[in-house]
GROMACS .gro file of C-alpha atoms in nm:
model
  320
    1UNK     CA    1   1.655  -2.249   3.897
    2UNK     CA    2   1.924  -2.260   3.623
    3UNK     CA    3   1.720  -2.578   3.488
    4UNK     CA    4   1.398  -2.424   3.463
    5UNK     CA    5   1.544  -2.107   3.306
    6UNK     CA    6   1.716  -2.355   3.041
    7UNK     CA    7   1.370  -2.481   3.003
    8UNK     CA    8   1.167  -2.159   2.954
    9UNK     CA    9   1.443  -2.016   2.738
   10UNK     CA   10   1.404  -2.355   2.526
   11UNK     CA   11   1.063  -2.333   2.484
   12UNK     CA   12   1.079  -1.947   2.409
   13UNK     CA   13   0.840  -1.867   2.101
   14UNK     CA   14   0.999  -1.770   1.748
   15UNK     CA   15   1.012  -1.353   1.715
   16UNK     CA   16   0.943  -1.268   1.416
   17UNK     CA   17   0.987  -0.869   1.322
   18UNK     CA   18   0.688  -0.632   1.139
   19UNK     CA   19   0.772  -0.233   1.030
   20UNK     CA   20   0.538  -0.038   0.900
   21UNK     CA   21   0.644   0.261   0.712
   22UNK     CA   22   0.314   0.470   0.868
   23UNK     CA   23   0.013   0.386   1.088
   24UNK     CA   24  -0.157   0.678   0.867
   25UNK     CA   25  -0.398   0.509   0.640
   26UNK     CA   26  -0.655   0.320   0.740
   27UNK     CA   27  -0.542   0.001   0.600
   28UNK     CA   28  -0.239  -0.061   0.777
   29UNK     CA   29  -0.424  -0.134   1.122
   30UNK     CA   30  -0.542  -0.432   0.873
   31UNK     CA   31  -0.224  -0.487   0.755
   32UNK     CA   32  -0.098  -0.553   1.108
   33UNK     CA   33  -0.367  -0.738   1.212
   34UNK     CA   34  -0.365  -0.983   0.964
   35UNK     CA   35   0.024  -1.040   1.002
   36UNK     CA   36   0.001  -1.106   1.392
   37UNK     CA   37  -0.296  -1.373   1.376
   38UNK     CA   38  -0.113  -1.523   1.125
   39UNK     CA   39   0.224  -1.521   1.306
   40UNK     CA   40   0.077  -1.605   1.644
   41UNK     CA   41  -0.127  -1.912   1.474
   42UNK     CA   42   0.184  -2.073   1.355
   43UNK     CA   43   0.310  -2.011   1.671
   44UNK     CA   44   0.555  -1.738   1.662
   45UNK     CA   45   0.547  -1.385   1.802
   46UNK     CA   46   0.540  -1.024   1.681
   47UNK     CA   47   0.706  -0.734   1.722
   48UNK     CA   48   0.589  -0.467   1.585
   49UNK     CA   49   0.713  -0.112   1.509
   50UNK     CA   50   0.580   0.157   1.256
   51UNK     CA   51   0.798   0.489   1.174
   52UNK     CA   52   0.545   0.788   1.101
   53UNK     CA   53   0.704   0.763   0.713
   54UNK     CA   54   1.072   0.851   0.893
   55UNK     CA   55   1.359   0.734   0.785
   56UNK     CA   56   1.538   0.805   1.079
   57UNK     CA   57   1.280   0.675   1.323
   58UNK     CA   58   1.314   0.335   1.079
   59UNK     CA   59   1.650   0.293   1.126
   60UNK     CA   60   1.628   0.325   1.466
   61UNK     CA   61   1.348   0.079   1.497
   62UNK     CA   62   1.529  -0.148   1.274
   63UNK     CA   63   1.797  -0.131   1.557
   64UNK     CA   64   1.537  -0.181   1.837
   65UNK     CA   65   1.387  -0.446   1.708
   66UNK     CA   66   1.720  -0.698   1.567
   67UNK     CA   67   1.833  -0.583   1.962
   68UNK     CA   68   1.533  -0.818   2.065
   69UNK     CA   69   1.651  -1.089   1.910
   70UNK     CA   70   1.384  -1.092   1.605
   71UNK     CA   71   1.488  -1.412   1.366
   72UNK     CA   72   1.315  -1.266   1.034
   73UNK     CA   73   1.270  -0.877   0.990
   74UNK     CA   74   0.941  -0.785   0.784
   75UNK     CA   75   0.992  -0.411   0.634
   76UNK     CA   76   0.768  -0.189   0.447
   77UNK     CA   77   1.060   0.078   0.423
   78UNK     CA   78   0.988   0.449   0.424
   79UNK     CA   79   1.239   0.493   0.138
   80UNK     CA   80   1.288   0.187  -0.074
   81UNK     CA   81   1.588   0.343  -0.249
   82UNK     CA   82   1.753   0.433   0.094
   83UNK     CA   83   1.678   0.123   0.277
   84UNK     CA   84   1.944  -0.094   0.172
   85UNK     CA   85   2.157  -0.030   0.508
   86UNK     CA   86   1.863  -0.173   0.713
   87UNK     CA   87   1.885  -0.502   0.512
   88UNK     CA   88   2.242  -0.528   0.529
   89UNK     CA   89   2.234  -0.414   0.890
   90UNK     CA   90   1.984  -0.750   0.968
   91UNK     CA   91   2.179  -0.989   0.743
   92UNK     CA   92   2.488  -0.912   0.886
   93UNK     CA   93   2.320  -0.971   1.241
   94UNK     CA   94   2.219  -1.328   1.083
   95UNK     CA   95   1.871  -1.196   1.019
   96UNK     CA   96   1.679  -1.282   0.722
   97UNK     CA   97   1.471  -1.033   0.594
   98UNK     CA   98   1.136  -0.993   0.380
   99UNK     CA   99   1.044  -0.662   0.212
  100UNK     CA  100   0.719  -0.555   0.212
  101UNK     CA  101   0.435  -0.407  -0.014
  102UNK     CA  102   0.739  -0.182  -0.122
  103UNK     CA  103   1.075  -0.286  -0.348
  104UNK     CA  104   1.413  -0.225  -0.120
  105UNK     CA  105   1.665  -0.148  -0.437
  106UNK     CA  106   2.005  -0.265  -0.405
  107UNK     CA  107   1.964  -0.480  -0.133
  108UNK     CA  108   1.974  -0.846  -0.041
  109UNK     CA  109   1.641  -0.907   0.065
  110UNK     CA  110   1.553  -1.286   0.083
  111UNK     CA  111   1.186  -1.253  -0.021
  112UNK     CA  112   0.916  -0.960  -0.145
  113UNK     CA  113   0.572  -0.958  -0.069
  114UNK     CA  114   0.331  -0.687  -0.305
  115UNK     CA  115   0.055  -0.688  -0.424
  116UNK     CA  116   0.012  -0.601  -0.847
  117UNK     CA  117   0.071  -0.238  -0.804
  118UNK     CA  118   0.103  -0.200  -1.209
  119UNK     CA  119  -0.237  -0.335  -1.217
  120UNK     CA  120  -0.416  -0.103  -0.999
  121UNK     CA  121  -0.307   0.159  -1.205
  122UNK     CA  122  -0.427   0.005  -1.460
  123UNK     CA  123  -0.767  -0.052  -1.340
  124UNK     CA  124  -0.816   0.342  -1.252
  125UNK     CA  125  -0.701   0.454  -1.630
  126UNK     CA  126  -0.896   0.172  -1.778
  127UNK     CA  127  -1.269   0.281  -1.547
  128UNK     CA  128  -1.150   0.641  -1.639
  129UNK     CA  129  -1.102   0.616  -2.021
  130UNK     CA  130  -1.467   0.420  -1.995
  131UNK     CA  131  -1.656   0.709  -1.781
  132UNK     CA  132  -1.552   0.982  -1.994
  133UNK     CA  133  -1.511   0.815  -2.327
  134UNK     CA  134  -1.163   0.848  -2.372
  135UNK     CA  135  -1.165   1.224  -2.391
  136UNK     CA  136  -1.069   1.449  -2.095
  137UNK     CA  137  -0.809   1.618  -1.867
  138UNK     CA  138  -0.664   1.411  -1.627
  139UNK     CA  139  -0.488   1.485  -1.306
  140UNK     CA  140  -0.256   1.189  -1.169
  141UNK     CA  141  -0.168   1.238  -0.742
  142UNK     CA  142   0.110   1.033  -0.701
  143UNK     CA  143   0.257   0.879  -0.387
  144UNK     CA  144   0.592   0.971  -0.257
  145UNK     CA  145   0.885   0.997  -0.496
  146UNK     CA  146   1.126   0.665  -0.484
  147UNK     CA  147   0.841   0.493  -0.350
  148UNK     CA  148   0.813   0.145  -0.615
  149UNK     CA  149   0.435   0.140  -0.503
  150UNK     CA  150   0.382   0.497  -0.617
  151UNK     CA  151   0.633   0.406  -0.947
  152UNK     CA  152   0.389   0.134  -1.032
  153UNK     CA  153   0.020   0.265  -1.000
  154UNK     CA  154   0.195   0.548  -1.203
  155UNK     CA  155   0.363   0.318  -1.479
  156UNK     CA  156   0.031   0.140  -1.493
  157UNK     CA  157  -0.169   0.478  -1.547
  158UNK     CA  158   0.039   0.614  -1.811
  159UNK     CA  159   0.044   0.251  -2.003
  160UNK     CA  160  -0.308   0.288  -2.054
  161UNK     CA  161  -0.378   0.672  -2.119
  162UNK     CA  162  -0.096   0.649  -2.308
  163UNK     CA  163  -0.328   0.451  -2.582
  164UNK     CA  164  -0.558   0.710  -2.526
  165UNK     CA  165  -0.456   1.004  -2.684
  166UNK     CA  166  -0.802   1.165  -2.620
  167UNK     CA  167  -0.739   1.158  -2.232
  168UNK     CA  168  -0.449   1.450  -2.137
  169UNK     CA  169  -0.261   1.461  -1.832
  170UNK     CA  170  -0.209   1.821  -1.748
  171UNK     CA  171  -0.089   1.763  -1.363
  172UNK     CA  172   0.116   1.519  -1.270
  173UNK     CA  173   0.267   1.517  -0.909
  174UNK     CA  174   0.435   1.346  -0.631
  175UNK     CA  175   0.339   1.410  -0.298
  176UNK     CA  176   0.574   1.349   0.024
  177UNK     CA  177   0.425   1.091   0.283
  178UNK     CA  178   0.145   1.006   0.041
  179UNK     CA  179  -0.050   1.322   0.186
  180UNK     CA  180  -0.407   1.414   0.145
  181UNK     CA  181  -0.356   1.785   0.264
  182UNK     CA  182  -0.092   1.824  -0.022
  183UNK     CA  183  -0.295   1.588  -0.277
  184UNK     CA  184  -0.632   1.875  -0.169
  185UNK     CA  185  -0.342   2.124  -0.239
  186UNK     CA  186  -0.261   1.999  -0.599
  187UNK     CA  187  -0.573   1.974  -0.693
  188UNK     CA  188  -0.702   2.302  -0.576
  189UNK     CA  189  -0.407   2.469  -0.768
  190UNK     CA  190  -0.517   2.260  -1.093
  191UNK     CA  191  -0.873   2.334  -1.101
  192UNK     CA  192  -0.772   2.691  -1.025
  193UNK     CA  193  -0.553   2.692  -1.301
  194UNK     CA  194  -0.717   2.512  -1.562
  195UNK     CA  195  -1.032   2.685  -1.501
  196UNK     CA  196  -1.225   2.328  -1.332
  197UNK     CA  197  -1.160   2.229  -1.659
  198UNK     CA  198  -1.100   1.881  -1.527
  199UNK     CA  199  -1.234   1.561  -1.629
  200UNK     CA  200  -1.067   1.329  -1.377
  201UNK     CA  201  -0.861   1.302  -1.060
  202UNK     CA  202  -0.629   0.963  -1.043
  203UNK     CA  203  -0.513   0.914  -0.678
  204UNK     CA  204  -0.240   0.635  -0.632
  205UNK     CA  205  -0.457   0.586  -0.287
  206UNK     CA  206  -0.731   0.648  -0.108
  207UNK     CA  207  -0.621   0.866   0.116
  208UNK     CA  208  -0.489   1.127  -0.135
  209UNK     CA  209  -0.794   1.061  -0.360
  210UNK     CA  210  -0.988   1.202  -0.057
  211UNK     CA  211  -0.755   1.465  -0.056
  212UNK     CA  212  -0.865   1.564  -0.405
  213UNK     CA  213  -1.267   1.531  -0.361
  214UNK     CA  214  -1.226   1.826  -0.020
  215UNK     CA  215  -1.110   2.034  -0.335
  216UNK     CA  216  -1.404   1.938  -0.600
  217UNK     CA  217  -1.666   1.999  -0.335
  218UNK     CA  218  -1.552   2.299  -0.237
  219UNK     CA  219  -1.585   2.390  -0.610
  220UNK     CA  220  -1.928   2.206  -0.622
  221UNK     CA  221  -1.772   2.004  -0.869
  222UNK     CA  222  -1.868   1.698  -0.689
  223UNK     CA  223  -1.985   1.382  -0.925
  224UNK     CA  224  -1.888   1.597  -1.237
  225UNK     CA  225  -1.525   1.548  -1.219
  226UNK     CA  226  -1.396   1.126  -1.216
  227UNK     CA  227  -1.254   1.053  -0.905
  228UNK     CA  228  -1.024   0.689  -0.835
  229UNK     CA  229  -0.799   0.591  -0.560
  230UNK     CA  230  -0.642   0.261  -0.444
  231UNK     CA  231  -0.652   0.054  -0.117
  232UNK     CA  232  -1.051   0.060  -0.053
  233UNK     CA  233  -1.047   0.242   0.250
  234UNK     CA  234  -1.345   0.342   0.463
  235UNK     CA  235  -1.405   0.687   0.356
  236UNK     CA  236  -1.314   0.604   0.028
  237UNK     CA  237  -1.577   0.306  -0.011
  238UNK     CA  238  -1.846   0.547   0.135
  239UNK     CA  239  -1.765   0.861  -0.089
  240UNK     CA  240  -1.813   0.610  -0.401
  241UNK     CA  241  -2.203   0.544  -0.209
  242UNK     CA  242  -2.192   0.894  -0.160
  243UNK     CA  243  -2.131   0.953  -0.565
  244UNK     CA  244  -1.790   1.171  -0.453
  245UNK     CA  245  -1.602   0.939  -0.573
  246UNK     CA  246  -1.627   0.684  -0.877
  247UNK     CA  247  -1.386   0.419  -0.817
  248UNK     CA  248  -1.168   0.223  -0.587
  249UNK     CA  249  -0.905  -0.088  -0.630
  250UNK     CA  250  -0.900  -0.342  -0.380
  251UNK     CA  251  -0.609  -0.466  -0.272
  252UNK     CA  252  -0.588  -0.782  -0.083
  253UNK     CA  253  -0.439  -0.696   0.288
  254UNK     CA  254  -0.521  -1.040   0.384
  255UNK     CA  255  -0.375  -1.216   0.083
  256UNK     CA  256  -0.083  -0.925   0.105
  257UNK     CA  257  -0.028  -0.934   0.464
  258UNK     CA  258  -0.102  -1.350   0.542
  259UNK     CA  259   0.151  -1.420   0.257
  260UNK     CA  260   0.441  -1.210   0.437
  261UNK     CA  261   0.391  -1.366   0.782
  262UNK     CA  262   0.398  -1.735   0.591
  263UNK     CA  263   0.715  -1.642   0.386
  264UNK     CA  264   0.845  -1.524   0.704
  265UNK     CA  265   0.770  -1.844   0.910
  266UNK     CA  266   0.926  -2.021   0.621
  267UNK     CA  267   1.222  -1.855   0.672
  268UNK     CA  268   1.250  -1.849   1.046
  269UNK     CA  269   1.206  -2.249   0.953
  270UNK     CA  270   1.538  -2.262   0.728
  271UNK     CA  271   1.256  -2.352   0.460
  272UNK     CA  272   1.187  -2.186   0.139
  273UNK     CA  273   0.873  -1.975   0.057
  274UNK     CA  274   0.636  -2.015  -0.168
  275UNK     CA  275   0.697  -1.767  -0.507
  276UNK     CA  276   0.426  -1.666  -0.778
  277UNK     CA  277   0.708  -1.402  -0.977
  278UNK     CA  278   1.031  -1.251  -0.908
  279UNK     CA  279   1.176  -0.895  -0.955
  280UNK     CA  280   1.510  -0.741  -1.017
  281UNK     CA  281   1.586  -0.498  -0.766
  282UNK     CA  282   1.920  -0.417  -0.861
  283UNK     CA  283   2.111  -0.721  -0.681
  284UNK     CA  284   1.959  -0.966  -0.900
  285UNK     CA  285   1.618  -1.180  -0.899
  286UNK     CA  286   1.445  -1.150  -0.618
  287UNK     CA  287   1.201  -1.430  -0.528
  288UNK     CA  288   0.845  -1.270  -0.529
  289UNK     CA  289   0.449  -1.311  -0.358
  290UNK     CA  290   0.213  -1.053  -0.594
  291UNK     CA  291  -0.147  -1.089  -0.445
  292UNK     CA  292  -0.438  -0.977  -0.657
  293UNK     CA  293  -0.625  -0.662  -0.677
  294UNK     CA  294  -0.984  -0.610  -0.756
  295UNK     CA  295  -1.194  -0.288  -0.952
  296UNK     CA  296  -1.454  -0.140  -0.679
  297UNK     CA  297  -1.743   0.059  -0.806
  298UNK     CA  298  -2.076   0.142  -0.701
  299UNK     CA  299  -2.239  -0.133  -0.851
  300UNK     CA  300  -2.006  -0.409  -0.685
  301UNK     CA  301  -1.925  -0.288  -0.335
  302UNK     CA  302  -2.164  -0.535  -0.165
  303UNK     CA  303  -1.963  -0.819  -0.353
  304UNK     CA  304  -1.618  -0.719  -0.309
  305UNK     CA  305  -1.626  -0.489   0.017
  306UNK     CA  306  -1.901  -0.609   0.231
  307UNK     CA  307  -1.893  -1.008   0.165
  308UNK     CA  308  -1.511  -1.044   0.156
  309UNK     CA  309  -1.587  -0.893   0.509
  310UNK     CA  310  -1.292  -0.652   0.424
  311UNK     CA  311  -1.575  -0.379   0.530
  312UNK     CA  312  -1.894  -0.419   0.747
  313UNK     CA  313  -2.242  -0.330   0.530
  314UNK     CA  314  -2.304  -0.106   0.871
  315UNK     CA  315  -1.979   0.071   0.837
  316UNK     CA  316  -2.019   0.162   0.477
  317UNK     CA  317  -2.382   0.237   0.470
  318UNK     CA  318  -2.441   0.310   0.832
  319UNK     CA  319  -2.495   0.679   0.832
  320UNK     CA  320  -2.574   0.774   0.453
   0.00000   0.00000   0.00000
């Protein structure tokens, strides 16, 4: 018996660790998809844990999941400016650790996986400045405060309106957990306040650029006021076919989520993964995988939604 138990315990399968900050947008059942086939195809397995945007529930996942005997930890972390003790907390356990989609500051994490977050905010100024003509007032929703994804899609924003003196921001707000009831709240208390004198809404997601649409309709605003998130969800795909919305970004879950199970594996291999950039993040150079994001419009959808296959052309047209 002792033998055989050598035996099974030899053969045991690599763990390899996945936390999601949330389960709350759409594109995280994606993210986690993507991230097990992956894992399980090089032969490893996944446990997986996701924290509501908690900090305390992450830190006490962290805990559950390094008392499993996980060999690489893969963390989207609630807080990225907070999140520092989890790191240190795996390394010191002998755990290495990959942050991901959102910077860990002050930390030594061994790899970061993101996709170009400065670019996506980008892409929403640029396809707003070219709707209205670089005139207009602009409302930016921003994710959670501390958040380097939010930070990002923000600096990228302002770097283009910025050159557009025509196009004014006259709200400009964070919004705790990324939330679409608070991002319908902002925006409601904007177009209140400024009369619906507003030209365009920029979301740093989808879910709080659907947020901000519930608002213009109720206004029957809808179409007359620019509307842009990030991430390409669902509803967010079909409110641009439903002319709610104007524009999306893409961002590449499978390049995104396939490149932190590989750097992973790498890791859990003693072997070093593959790098396109790296970022400071306060303990020096961190080695870094930025996956590509794409502009999503009504005139493109079919070739950048429906045959990537990152949506079906039933599930974005099906009921319209």
């Amino acid at each position: 018996i002792v033998l055989a138990m050598s035996s099974s315990f030899a053969h045991a399968k690599v763990k390899i660790g996945f936390i999601l900050s949330t389960m709350q947008e759409e594109r995280y059942q994606r993210d986690k998809a993507v991230f097990t086939e992956t894992i399980q195809k090089l032969g490893g397995d996944v446990v997986f844990a996701s924290c509501n945007n908690n900090e305390q529930t992450q830190a006490a996942q962290v805990d559950n999941l390094l008392s499993q005997g996980v060999k690489v930890l893969v963390i989207q972390p609630v807080n990225g400016d907070t999140a520092a003790g989890l790191v240190k907390q795996a390394k010191e356990d002998g755990v290495a650790v990959v942050d991901y989609d959102r910077l860990i500051k002050n930390a030594p994490i061994d790899f970061y996986v993101t996709e170009d977050s400065e670019k996506v905010g980008q892409l929403q100024a640029e396809a707003a400045v070219k709707a209205l003509g670089g005139k207009g007032n602009v409302v930016l929703l921003m994710g959670q405060a501390g958040h380097s994804v939010a930070e990002a899609r923000t600096r990228g924003v302002l770097k283009v309106l910025e050159k557009n003196p025509g196009m004014k921001i006259v709200v400009k707000q964070y919004h705790h957990g990324w939330s679409p009831n608070l991002a319908m709240t902002t925006t409601e208390n904007a177009l209140s306040k400024h009369g619906n004198n507003i030209q365009a809404i920029i979301a740093n997601n989808s879910g709080m650029a659907h947020g901000a649409i519930q608002a213009v309709t109720e206004q029957k605003l809808t179409g007359k006021i620019f509307v842009a998130g990030a991430d390409a969800d669902l509803a967010a795909i079909r409110d641009i076919v439903a002319g709610k919305q104007q524009f999306e970004v893409l961002i590449s879950i499978q390049d995104m989520a396939a490149a932190a199970a590989n750097a992973a594996w790498s890791l859990a291999n003693n072997q070093k993964p593959a790098s396109n950039t790296s970022v400071e993040n306060g303990t020096g150079k961190i080695s870094t995988m930025n996956t590509p994001v794409f502009a999503v419009s009504k005139d493109n959808i079919e070739k950048q939604i429906i045959s990537t296959g990152f949506h079906s052309k039933k599930a974005v047209y099906g009921s319209n």
